[in-house]
XYZ file of N, CA and C in Angstrom:
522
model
N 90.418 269.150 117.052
C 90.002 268.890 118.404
C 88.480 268.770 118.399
N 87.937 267.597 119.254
C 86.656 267.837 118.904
C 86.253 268.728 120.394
N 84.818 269.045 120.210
C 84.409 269.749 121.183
C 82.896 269.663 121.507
N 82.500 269.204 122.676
C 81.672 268.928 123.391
C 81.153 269.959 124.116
N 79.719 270.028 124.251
C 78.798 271.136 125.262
C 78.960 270.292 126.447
N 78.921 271.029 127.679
C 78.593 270.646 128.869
C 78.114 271.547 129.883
N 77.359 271.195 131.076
C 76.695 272.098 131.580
C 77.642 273.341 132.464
N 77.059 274.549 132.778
C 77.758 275.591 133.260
C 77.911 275.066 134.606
N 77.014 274.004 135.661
C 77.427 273.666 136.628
C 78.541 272.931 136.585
N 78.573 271.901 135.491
C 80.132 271.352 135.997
C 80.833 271.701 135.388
N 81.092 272.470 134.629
C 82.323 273.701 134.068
C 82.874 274.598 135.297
N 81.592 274.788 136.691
C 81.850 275.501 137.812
C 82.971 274.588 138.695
N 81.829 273.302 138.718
C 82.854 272.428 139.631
C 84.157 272.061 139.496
N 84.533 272.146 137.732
C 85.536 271.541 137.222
C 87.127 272.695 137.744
N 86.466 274.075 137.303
C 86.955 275.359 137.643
C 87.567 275.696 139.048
N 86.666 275.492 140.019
C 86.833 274.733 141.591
C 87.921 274.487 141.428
N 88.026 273.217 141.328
C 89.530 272.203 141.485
C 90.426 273.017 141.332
N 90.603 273.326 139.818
C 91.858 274.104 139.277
C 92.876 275.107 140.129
N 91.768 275.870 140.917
C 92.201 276.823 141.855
C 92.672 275.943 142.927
N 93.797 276.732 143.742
C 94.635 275.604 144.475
C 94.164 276.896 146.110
N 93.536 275.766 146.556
C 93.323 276.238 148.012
C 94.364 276.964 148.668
N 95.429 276.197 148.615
C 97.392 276.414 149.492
C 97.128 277.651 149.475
N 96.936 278.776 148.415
C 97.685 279.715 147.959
C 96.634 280.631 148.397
N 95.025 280.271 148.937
C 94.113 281.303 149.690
C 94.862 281.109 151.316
N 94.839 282.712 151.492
C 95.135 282.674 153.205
C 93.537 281.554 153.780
N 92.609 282.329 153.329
C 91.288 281.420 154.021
C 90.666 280.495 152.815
N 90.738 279.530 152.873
C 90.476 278.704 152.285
C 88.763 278.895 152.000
N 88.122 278.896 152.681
C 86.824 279.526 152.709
C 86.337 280.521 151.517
N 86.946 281.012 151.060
C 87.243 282.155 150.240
C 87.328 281.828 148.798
N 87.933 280.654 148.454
C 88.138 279.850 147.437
C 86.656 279.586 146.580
N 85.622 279.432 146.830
C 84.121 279.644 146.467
C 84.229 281.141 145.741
N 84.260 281.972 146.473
C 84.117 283.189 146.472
C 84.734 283.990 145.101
N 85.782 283.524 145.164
C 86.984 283.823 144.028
C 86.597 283.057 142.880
N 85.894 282.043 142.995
C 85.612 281.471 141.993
C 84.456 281.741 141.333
N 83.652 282.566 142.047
C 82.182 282.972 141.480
C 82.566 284.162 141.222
N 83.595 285.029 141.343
C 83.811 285.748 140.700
C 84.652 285.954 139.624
N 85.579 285.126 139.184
C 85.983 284.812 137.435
C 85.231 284.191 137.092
N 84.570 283.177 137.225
C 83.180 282.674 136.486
C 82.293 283.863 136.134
N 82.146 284.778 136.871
C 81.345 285.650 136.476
C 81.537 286.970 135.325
N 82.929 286.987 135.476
C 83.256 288.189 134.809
C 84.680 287.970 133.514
N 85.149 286.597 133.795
C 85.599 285.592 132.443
C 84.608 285.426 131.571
N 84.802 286.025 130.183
C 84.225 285.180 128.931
C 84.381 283.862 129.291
N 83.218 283.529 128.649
C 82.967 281.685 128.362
C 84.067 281.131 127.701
N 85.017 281.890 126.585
C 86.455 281.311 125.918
C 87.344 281.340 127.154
N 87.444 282.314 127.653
C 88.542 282.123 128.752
C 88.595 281.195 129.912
N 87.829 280.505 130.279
C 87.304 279.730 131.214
C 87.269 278.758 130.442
N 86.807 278.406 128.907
C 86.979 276.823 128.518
C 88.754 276.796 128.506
N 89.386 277.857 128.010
C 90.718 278.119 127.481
C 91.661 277.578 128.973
N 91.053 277.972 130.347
C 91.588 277.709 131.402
C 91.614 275.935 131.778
N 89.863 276.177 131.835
C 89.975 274.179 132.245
C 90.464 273.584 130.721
N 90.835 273.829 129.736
C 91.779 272.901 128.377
C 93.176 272.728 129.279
N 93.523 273.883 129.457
C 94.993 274.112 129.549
C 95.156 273.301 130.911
N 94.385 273.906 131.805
C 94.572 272.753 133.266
C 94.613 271.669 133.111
N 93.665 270.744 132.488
C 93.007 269.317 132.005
C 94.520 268.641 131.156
N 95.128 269.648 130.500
C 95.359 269.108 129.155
C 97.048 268.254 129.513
N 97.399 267.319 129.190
C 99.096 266.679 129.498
C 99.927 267.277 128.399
N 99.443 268.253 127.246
C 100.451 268.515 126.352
C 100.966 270.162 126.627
N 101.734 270.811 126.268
C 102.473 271.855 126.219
C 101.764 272.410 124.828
N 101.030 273.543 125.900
C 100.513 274.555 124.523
C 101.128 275.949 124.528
N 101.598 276.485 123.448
C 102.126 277.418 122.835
C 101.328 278.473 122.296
N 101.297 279.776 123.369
C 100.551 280.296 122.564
C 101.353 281.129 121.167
N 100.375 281.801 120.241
C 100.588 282.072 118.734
C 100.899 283.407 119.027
N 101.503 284.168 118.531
C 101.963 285.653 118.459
C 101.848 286.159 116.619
N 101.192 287.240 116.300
C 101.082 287.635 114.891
C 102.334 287.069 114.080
N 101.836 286.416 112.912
C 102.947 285.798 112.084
C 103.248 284.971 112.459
N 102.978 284.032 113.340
C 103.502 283.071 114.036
C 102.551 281.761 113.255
N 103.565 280.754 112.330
C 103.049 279.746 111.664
C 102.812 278.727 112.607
N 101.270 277.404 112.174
C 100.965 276.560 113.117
C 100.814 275.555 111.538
N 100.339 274.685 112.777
C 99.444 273.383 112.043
C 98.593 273.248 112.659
N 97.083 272.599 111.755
C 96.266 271.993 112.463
C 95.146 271.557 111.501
N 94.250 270.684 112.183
C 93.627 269.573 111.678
C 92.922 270.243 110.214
N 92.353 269.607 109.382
C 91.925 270.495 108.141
C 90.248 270.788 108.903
N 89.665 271.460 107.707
C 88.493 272.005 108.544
C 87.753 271.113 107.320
N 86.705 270.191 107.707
C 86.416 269.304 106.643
C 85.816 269.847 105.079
N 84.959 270.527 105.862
C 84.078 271.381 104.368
C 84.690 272.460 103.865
N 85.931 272.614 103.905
C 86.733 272.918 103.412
C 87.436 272.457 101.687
N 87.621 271.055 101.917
C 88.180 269.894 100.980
C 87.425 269.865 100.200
N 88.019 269.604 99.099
C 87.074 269.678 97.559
C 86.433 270.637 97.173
N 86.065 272.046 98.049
C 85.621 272.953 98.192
C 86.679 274.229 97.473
N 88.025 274.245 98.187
C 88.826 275.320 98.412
C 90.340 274.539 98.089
N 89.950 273.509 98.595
C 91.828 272.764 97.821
C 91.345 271.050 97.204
N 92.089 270.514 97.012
C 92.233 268.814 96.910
C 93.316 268.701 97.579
N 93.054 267.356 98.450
C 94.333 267.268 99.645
C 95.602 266.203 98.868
N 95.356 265.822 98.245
C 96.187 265.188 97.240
C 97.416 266.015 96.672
N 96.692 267.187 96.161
C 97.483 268.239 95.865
C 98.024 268.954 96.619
N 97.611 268.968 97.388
C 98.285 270.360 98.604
C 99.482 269.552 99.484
N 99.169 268.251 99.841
C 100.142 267.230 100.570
C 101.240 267.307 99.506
N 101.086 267.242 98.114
C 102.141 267.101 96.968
C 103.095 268.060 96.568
N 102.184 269.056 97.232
C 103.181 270.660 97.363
C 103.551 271.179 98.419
N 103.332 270.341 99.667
C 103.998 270.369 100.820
C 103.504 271.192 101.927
N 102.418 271.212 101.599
C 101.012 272.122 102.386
C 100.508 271.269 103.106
N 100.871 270.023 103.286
C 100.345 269.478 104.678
C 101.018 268.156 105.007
N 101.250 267.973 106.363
C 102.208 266.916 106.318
C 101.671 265.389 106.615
N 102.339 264.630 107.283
C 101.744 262.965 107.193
C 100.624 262.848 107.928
N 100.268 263.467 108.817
C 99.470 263.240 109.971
C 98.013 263.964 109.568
N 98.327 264.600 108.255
C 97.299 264.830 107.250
C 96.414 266.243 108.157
N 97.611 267.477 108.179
C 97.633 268.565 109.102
C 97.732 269.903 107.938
N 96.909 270.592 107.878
C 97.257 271.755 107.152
C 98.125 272.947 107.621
N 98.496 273.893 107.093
C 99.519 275.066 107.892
C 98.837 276.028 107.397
N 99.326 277.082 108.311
C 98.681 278.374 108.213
C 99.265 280.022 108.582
N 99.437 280.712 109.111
C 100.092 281.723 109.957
C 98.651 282.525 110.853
N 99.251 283.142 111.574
C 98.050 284.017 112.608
C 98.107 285.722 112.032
N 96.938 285.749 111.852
C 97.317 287.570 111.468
C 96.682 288.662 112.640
N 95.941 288.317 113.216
C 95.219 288.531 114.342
C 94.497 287.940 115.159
N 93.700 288.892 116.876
C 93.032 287.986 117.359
C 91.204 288.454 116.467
N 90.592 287.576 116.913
C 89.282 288.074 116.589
C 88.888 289.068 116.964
N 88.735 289.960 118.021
C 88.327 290.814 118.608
C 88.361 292.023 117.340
N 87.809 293.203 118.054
C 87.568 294.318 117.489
C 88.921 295.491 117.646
N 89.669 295.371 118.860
C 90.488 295.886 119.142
C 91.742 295.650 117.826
N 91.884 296.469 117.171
C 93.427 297.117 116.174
C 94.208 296.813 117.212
N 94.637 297.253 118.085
C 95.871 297.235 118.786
C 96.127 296.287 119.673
N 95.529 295.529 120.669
C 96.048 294.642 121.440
C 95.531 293.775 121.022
N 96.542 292.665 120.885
C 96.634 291.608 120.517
C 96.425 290.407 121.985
N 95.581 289.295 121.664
C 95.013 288.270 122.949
C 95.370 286.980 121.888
N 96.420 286.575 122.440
C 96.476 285.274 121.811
C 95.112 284.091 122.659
N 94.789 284.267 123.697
C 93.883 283.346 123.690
C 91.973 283.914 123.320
N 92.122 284.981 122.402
C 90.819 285.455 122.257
C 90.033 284.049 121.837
N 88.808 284.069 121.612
C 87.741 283.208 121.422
C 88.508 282.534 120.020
N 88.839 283.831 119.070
C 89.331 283.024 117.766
C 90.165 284.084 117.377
N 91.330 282.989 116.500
C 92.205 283.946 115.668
C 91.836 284.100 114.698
N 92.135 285.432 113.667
C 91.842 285.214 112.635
C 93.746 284.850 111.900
N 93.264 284.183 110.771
C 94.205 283.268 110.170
C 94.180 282.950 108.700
N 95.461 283.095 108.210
C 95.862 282.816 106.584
C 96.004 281.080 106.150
N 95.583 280.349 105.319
C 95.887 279.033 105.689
C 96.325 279.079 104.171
N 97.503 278.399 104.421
C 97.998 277.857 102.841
C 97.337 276.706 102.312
N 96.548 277.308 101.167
C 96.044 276.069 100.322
C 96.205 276.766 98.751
N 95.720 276.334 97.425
C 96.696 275.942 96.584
C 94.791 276.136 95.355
N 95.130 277.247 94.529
C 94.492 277.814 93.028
C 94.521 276.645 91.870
N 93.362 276.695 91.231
C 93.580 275.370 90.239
C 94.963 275.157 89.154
N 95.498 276.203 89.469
C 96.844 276.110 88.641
C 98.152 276.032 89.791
N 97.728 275.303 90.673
C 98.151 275.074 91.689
C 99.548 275.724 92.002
N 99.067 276.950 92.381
C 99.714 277.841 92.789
C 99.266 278.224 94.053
N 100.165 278.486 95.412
C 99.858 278.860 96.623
C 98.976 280.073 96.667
N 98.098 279.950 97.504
C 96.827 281.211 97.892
C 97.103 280.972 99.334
N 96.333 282.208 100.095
C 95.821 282.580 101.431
C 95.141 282.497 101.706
N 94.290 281.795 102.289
C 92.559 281.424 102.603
C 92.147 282.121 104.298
N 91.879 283.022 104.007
C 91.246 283.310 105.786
C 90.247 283.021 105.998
N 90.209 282.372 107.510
C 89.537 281.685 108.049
C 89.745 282.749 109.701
N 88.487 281.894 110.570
C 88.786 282.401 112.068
C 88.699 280.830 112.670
N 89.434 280.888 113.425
C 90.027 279.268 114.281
C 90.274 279.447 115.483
N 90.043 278.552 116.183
C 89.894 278.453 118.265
C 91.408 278.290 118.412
N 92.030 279.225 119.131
C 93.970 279.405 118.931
C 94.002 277.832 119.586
N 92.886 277.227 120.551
C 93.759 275.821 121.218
C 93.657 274.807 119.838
N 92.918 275.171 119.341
C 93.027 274.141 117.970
C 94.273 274.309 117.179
N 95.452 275.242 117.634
C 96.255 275.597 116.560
C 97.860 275.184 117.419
N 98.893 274.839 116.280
C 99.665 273.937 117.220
C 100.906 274.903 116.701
N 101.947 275.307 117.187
C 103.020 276.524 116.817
C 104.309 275.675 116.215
N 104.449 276.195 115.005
C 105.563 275.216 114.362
C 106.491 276.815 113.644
N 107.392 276.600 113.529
C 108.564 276.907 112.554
C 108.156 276.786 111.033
N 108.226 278.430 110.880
C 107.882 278.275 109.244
C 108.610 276.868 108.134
N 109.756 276.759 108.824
C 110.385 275.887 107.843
C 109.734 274.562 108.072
N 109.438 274.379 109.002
C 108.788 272.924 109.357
C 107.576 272.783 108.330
N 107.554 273.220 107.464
C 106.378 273.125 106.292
C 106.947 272.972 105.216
N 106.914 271.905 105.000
C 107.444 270.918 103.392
C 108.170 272.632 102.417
N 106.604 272.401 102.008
C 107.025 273.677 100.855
C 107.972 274.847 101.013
N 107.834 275.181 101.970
C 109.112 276.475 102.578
C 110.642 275.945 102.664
N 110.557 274.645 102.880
C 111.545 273.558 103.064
C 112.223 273.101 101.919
N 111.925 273.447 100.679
C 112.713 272.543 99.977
C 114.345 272.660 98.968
N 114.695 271.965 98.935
C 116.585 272.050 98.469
C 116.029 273.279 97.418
N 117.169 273.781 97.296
C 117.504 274.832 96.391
C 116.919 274.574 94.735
N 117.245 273.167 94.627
C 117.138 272.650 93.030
C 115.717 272.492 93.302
N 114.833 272.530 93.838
C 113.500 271.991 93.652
C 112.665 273.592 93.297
N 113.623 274.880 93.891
C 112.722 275.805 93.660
C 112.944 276.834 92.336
N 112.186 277.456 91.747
C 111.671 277.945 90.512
C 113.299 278.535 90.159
N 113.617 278.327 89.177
C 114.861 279.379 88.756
C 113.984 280.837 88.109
N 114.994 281.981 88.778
C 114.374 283.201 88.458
C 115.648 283.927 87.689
N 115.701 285.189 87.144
C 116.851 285.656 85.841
C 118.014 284.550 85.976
N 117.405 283.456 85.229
C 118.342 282.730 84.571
C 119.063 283.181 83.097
N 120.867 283.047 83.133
C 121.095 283.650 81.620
C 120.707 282.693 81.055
N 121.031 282.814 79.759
C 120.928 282.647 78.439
C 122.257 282.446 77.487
N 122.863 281.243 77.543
C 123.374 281.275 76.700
C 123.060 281.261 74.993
N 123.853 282.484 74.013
C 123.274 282.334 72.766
C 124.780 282.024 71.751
N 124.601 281.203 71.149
C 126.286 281.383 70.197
C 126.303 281.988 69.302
N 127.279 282.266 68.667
C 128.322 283.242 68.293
C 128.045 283.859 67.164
């Protein structure tokens, strides 16, 4: 997702709208209410609000363990995987999307969990020069992150015959 600065006035005005007059007894009041979550909303929660208002798609939020996809992080590549390889082992699919799981929110808080904190922190499957699966943590903006089904990831996905045989016998003759 890309992401653009814009000023705190029209982040105000934009915020405005969102709120639905109908539902103030005094409409008048609607200002009022609004200078006060502007005021006392983090700056994530308020971009997190006008995304979600703005946005025509169905977002899902992430719950711990809960696998996503999403765009690769560029300076990442050639760095930490080759995408050649990781697409070949089923670590990312056509639309050229990496996967990952959620292990927490960013915050400081151990115990409660905010799926829309500022950032999650997050495991991303990418792939050791003996291309073997690793865990790469990273921290990522949860609207950047899209909620999929572990199996919906190639590699977790594949027929029986494609994966490693483990205590296989041995036949020896006689």
């Amino acid at each position: 997702m890309d992401t653009y600065r814009i000023s705190k006035d029209l982040l105000n005005k934009v915020f405005i709208n969102l709120i639905n007059s109908d539902n103030i007894k005094n409409s008048a009041n609607k200002n009022a209410i609004t200078h006060i979550l502007l005021k006392d909303l983090p700056e994530s929660s308020i971009e997190s609000i006008i995304h979600l208002g703005m946005t025509d798609e169905f977002y899902q939020p992430l719950a711990i363990g809960d696998h996503f996809k999403t765009k690769p992080i560029n300076y990442h590549v050639s760095k930490h995987y080759e995408t050649d390889i990781l697409c070949d082992m089923g670590l990312c699919d056509g639309e050229g999307n990496i996967f990952g799981y959620v292990v927490r929110d960013g915050g400081w808080s151990s115990t409660d969990y905010n799926p829309f904190y500022s950032t999650l922190k997050v495991k991303l499957y990418y792939h050791d020069k003996n291309m073997q699966v690793i865990e790469f943590e990273e921290n990522l903006t949860p609207l950047e992150l899209t909620k999929i089904d572990k199996l919906d990831i190639p590699y977790f996905n594949k027929p029986d015959f494609e994966k490693p045989i483990t205590n296989q016998l041995t036949f020896e003759p006689f």
